[in-house]
Coordinates of C-alpha atoms in Angstrom, one line a residue:
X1 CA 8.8 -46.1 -85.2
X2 CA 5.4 -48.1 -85.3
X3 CA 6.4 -49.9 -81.9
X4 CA 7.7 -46.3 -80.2
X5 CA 4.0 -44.6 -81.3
X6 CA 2.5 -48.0 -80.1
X7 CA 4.3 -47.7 -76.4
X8 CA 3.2 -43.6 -76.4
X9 CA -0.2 -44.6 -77.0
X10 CA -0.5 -47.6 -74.3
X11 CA 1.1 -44.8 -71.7
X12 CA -1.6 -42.5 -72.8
X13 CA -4.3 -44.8 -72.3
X14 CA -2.7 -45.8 -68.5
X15 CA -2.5 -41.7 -67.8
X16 CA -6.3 -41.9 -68.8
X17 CA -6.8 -45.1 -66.7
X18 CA -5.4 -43.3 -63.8
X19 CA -6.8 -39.8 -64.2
X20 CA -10.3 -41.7 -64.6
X21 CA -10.1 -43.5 -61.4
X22 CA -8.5 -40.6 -59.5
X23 CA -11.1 -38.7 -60.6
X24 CA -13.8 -41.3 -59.5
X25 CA -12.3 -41.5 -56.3
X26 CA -12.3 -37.8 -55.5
X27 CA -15.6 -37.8 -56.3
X28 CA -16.3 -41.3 -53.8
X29 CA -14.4 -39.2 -51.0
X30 CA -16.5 -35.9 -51.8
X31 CA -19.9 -37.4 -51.7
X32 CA -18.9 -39.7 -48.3
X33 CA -17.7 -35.8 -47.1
X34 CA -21.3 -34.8 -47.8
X35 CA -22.6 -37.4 -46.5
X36 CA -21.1 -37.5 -43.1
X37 CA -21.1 -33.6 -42.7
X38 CA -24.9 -33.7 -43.6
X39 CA -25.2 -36.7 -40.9
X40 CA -23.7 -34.5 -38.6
X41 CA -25.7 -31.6 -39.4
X42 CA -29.0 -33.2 -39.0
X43 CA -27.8 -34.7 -36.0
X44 CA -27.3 -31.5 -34.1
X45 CA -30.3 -29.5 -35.6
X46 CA -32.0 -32.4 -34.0
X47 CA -30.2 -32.3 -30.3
X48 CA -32.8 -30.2 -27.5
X49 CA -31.6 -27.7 -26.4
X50 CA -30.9 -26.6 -23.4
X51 CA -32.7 -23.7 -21.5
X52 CA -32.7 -22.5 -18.1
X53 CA -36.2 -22.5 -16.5
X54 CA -37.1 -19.0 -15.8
X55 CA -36.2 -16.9 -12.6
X56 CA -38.8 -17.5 -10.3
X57 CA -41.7 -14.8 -9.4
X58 CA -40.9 -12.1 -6.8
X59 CA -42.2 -12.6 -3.3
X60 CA -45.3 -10.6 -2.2
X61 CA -44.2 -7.5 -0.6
X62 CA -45.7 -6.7 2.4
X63 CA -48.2 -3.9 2.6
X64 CA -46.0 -1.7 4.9
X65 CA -43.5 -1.7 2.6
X66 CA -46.0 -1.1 -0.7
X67 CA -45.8 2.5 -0.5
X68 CA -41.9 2.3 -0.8
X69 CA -42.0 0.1 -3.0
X70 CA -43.6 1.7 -5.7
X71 CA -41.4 4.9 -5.6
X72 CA -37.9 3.1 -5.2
X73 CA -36.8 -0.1 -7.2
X74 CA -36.8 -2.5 -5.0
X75 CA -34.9 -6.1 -4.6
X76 CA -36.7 -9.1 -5.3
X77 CA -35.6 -11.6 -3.1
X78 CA -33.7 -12.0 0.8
X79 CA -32.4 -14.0 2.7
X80 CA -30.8 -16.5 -0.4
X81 CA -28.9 -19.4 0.0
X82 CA -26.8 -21.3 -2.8
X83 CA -28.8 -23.2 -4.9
X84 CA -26.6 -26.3 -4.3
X85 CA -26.5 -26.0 -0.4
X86 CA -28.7 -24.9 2.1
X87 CA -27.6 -22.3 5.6
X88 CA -27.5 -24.1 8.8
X89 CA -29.8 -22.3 11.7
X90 CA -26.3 -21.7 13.5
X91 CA -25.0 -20.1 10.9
X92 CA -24.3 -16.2 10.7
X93 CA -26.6 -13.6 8.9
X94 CA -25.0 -13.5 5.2
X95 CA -23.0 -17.3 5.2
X96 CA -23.5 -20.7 4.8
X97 CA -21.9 -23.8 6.2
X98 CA -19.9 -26.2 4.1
X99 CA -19.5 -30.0 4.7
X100 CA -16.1 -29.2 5.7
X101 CA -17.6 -26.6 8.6
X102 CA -16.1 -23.5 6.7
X103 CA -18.5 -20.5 6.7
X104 CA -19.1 -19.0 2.7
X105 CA -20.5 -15.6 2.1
X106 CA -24.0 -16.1 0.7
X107 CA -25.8 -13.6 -1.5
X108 CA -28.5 -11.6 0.3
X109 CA -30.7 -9.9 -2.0
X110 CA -31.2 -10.8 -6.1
X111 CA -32.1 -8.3 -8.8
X112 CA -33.1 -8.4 -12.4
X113 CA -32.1 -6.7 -15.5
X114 CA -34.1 -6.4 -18.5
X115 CA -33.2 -5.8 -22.1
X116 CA -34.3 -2.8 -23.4
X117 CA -35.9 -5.2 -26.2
X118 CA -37.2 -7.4 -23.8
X119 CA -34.9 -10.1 -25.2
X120 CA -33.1 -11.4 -22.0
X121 CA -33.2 -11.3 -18.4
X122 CA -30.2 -10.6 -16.4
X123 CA -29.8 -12.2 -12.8
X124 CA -27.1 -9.9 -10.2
X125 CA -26.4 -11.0 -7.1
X126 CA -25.9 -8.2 -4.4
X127 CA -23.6 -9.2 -1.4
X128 CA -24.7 -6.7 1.1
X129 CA -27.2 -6.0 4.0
X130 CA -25.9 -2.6 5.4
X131 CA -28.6 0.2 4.0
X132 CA -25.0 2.3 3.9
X133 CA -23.7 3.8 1.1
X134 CA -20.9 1.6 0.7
X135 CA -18.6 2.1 -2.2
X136 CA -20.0 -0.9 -5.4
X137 CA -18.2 -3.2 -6.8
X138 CA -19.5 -4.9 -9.9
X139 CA -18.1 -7.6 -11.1
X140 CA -18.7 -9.7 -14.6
X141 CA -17.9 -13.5 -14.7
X142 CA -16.0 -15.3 -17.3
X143 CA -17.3 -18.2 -19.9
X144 CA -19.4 -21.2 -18.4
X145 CA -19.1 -19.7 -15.1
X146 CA -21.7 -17.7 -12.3
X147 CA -22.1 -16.0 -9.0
X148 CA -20.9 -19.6 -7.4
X149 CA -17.7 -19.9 -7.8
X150 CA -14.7 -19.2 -5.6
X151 CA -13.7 -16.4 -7.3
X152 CA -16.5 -14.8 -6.5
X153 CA -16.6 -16.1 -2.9
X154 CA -13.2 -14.8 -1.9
X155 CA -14.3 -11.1 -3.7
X156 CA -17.5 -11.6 -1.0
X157 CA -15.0 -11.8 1.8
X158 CA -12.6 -9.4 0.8
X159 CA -15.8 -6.7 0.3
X160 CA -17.5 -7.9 3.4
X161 CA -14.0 -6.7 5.7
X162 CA -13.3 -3.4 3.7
X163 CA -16.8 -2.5 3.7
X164 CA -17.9 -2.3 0.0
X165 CA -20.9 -3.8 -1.7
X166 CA -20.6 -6.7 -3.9
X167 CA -22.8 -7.0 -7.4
X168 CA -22.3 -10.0 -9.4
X169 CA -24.0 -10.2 -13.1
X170 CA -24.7 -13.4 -14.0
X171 CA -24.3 -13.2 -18.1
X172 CA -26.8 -14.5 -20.6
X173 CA -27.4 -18.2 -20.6
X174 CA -25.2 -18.5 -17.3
X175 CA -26.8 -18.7 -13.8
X176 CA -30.4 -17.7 -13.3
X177 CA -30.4 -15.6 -16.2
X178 CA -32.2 -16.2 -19.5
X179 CA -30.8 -18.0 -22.3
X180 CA -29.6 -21.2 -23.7
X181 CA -26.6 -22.5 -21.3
X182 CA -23.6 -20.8 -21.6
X183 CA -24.2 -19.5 -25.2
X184 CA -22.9 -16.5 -26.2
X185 CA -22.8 -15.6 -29.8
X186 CA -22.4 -12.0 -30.2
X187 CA -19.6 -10.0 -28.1
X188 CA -21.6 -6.8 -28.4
X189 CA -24.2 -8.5 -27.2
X190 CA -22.4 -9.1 -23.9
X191 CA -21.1 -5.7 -23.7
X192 CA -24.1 -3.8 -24.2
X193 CA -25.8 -6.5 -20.9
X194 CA -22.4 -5.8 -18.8
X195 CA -23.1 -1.9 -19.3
X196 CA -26.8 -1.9 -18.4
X197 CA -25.7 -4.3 -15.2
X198 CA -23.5 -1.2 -14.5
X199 CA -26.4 1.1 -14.9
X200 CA -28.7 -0.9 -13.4
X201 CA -26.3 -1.5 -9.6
X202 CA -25.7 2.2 -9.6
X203 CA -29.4 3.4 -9.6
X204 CA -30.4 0.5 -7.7
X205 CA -27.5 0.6 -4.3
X206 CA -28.5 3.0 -1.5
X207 CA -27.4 6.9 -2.3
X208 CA -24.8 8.5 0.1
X209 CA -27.2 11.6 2.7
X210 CA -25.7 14.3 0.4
X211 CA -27.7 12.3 -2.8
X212 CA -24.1 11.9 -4.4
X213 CA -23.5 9.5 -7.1
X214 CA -22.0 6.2 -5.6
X215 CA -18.1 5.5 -6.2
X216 CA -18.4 2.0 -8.7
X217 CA -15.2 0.0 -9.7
X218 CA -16.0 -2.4 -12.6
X219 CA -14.0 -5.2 -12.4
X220 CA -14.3 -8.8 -14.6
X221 CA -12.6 -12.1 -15.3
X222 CA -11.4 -13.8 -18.3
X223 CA -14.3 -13.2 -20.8
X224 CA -15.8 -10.9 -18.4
X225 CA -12.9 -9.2 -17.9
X226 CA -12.7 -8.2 -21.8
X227 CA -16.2 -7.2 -22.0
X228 CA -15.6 -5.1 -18.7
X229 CA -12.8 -3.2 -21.1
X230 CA -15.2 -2.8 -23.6
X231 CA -17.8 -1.5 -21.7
X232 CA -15.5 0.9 -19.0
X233 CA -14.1 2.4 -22.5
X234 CA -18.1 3.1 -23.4
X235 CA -19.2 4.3 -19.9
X236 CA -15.9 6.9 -19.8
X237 CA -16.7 8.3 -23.1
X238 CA -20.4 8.8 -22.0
X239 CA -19.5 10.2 -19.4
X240 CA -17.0 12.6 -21.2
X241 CA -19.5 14.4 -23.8
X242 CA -22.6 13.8 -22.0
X243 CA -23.6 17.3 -20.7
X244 CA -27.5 16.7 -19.9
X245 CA -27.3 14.3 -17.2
X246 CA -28.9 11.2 -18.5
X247 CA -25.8 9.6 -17.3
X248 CA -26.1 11.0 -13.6
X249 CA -26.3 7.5 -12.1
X250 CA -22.6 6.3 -13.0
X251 CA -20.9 9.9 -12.4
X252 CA -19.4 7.5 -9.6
X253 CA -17.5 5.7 -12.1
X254 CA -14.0 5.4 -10.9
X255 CA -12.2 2.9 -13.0
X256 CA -11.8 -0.7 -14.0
X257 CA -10.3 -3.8 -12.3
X258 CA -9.5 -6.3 -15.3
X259 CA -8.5 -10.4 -13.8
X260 CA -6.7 -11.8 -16.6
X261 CA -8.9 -10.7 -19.4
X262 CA -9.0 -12.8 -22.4
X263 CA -7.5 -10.0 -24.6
X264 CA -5.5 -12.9 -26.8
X265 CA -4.9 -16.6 -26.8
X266 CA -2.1 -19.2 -26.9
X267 CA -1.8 -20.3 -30.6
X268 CA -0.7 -24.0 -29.0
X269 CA -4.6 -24.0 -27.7
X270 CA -6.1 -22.9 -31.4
X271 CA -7.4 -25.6 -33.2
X272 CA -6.1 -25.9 -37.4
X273 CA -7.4 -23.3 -39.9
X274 CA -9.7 -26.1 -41.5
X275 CA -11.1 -27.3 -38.1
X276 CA -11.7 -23.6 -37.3
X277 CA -13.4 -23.6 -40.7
X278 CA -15.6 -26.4 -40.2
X279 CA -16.5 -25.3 -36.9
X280 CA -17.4 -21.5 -37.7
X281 CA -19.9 -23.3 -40.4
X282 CA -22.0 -26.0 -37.7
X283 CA -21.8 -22.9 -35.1
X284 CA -23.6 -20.8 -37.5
X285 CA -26.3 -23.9 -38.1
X286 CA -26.1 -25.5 -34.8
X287 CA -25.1 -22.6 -32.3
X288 CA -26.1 -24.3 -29.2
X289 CA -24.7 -27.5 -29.6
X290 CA -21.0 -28.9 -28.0
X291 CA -18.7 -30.7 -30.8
X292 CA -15.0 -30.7 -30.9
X293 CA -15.0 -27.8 -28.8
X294 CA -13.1 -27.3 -24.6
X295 CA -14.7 -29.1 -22.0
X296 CA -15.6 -27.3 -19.1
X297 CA -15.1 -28.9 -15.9
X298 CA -16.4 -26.6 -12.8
X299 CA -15.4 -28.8 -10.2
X300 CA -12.2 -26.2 -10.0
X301 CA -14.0 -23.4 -8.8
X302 CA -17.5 -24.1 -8.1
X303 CA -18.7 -22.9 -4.6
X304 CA -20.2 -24.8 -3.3
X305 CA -19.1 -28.2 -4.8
X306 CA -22.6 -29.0 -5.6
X307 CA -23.5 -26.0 -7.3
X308 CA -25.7 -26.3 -10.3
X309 CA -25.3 -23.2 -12.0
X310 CA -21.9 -23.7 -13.6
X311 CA -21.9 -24.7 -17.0
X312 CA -20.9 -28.6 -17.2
X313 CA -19.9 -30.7 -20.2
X314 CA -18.6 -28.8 -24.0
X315 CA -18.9 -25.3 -25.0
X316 CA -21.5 -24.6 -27.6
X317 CA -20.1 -23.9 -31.3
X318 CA -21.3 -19.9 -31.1
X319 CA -19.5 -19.4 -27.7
X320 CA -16.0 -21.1 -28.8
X321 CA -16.4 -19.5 -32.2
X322 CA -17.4 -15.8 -30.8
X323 CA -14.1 -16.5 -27.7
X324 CA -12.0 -17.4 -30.7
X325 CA -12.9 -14.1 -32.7
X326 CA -12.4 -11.8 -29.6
X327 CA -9.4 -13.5 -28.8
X328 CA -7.3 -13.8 -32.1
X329 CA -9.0 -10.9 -34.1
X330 CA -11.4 -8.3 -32.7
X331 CA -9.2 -7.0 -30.1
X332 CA -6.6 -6.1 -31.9
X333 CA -8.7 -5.3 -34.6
X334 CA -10.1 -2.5 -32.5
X335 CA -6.6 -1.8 -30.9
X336 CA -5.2 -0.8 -34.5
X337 CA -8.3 1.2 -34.8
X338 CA -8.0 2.6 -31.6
X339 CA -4.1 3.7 -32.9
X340 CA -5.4 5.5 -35.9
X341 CA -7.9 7.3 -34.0
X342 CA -4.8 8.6 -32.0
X343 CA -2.7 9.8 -35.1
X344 CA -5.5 11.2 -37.2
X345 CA -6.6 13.0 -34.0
X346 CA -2.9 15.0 -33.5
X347 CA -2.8 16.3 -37.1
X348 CA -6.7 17.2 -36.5
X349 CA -7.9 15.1 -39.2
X350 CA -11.1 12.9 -38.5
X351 CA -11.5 9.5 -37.7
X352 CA -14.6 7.0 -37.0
X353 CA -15.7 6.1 -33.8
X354 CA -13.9 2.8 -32.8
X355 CA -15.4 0.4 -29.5
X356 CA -12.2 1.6 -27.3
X357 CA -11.7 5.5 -28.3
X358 CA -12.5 5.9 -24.6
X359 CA -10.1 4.0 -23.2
X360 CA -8.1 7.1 -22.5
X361 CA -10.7 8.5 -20.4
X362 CA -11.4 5.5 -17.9
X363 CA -10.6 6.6 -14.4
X364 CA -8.1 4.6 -13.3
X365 CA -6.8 0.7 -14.2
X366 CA -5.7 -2.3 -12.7
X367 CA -4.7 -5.3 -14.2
X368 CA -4.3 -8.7 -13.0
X369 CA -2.4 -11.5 -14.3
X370 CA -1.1 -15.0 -13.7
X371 CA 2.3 -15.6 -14.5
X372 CA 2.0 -19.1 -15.5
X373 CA -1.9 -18.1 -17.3
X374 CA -1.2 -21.1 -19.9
X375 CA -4.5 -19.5 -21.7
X376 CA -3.9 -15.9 -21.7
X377 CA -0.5 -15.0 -23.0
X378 CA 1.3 -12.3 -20.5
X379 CA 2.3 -10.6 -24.1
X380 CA -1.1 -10.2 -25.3
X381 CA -1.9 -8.8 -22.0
X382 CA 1.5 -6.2 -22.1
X383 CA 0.3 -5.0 -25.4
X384 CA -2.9 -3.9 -24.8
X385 CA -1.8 -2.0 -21.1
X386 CA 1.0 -0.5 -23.7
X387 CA -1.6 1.0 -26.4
X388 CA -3.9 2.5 -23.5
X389 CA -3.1 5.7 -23.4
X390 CA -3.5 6.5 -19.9
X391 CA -0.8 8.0 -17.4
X392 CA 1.6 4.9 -15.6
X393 CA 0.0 5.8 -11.9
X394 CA -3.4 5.4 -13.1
X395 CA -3.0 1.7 -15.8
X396 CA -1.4 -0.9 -13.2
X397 CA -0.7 -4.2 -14.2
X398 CA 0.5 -6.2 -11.8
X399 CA 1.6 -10.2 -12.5
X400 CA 1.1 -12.7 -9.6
X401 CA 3.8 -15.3 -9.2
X402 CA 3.3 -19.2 -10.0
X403 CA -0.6 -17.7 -10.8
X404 CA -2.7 -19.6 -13.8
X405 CA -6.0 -18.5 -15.6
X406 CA -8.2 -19.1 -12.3
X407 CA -6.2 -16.8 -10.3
X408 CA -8.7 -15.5 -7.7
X409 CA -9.7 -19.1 -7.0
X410 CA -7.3 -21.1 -4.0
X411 CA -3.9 -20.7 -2.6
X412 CA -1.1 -18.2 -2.4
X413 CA -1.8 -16.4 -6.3
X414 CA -5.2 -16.1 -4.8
X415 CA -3.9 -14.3 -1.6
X416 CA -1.5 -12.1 -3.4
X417 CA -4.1 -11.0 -6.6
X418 CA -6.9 -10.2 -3.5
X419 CA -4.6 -8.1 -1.5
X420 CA -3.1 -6.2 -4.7
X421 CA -6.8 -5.5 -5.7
X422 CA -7.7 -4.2 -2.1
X423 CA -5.3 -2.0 -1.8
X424 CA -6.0 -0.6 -5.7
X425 CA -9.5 -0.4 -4.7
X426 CA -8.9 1.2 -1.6
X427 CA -7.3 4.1 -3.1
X428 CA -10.6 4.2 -5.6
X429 CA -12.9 4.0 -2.9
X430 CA -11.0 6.4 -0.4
X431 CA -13.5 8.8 1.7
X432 CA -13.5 10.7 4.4
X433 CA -13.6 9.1 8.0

């Protein structure tokens, strides 16, 4: 008995042993933890960061043209190259020669949007000389990207030979718009800037003789292509209860043209609930800063090759961390919403406002997609054109073969997705001969 209560108390006092120096060793691994994550945090708190310089100043305007100019907004700049290349002397009026001889569509006139709260300003490309009132497409970039890139290039060409205007917004912290590079933090944010760029192009492009509102197609890629659902949904609904004309200028609005919108993501490419954790955390203390987060290499669809106004290196926290939200949560967040809406709005009884109640009132909508998007899964994409409720011949969604997440960029997908958007936008833009 004495030796059985003497072996029970030497295992009791190993148990303690053990528990103490488990305990001691949590706590070694918990303050190292601390340590390194408050390391990490003072090291990006203490990284610059980087700004674009500010658009530069508006050209004098010459006195014959001061009269006009203060009645009528007015572009600030002609005659632009790309900032990475410069046009040849032998080159043609709107295009710029490439080291491989090629001809590319330059941008002839630059305008600016401010912010109501004077909190950013907006730099749009226009891609048109002709004082016509061509039919406007505007168009909204995705992530890291700008108005250099091939994408927008081959929408240049495509414009240039069906006769519509071209307006490219270049979104907060991309481009020569304000910001911190390629940091976007708030999805709202973005919408609300892609629907005063909408605003903005339609009381800004030369008015048909009659003084009729100008036929605008809003079309956007990845990223942009989201927000450009977002903010078609809001315009539609303005449109459809607004009786006192405020909205006058975008009474042209005739639809949306979405290039594979980033509506959901491939759970391969999410990183591991804790990783999203810790991340979520630094991007709220460090927003600008690039750690353990996708690499963006332009060299895929800048244009020129030596542009500078992509976005180079690894996304800031606040941009991967607001992508991820959109991606995985909000939109079908708002999709679910969206649903209820519908049902409580058959049996009559009422229901919030949700971001896409006026989905069902956009013009007309065509969809884009890559069949081999590796980023954008085609099922995300089929269940959103499924909960629109919109009529079949006016949702479209058309997938282009052996096409990726870059579709509009090189090659046959790029071929196919521009003529299947042509002939969708011709039927938007139809008028009389």
């Amino acid at each position: 008995e004495f030796n059985t209560q003497q072996s029970t108390t030497k295992k009791e006092q190993t148990r303690a042993s053990h528990g103490a120096i488990i305990r001691t060793n949590t706590m070694l691994i918990e303050h190292k933890a601390s340590i390194l994550l408050y390391c990490i945090i003072l090291f990006v708190c203490n990284r610059p960061e980087q700004s674009f310089t500010a658009m530069p100043s508006s050209p004098p305007i010459p006195a014959a043209a001061a009269a006009a100019a203060s009645s009528a907004p007015q572009f600030l700049y002609s005659n632009l190259a790309f900032s990475g290349s410069s046009s040849g002397s032998d080159s043609l009026p709107g295009q710029s020669p490439t080291s491989e001889g090629e001809s590319l569509v330059t941008s002839c006139a630059r305008s600016k949007v401010e912010c109501q709260d004077s909190s950013a300003t907006l730099n749009v490309e226009w891609f048109s000389k002709e004082e016509a009132a061509w039919p406007l497409l505007a168009y909204c970039h995705g992530v890291c990207e700008s108005a250099e890139t091939w994408t927008v290039q081959n929408l240049a060409r495509m414009c240039r030979k069906n006769q519509w205007r071209l307006a490219v917004l270049e979104l907060e912290g991309h481009g020569l718009s304000s910001g911190t590079r390629s940091l976007c933090s708030s999805f709202p944010r973005v919408v609300s800037h892609v629907g005063l760029f909408c605003h903005h192009v339609a009381t800004l492009a030369p008015k048909p003789k009659d003084d009729g509102p100008i036929p605008l197609v809003l079309a956007g890629s990845s990223m942009g292509g989201v927000a450009a659902l977002y903010a078609a949904a809001a315009m539609a609904k303005s449109l459809s209860i607004n009786d006192n004309g405020s909205d006058a200028a975008l009474a042209g609005f005739a639809g949306c043209a979405l290039i594979c919108p980033a509506v959901g993501v491939a759970p391969e490419v999410v990183p591991p609930p804790p990783i999203v954790m810790a991340l979520s955390a630094l991007a709220w203390v460090a927003p600008s800063v690039g750690l353990m987060t996708p690499v963006e290499d332009p060299s895929i669809y800048a244009c020129p090759h030596t542009s500078t106004r992509n976005f180079v290196g690894q996304w800031p926290l606040a941009t991967s961390k607001m992508l991820l939200d959109v991606t995985s949560k909000t939109v079908q967040q708002d999709l679910a919403a969206y649903e209820q809406a519908k049902a409580k709005a058959t049996d009559g009884s009422q229901h919030r406002s949700t971001p896409l109640d006026g989905m069902a009132m956009i013009p007309s909508m065509l969809v884009l997609a890559g069949e081999k998007d590796h980023v954008v899964p085609m099922t995300s994409i089929e269940d959103v054109i499924q909960k629109i409720d919109l009529p079949q011949d006016r949702k479209i969604l058309c997938t282009i073969k052996k096409g990726d997440h870059y579709l509009l960029v090189k090659g046959k997908p790029m071929e196919e997705g521009i003529s299947q958007l042509a002939a969708w936008l011709e039927g938007r833009f139809a008028r009389e001969n």
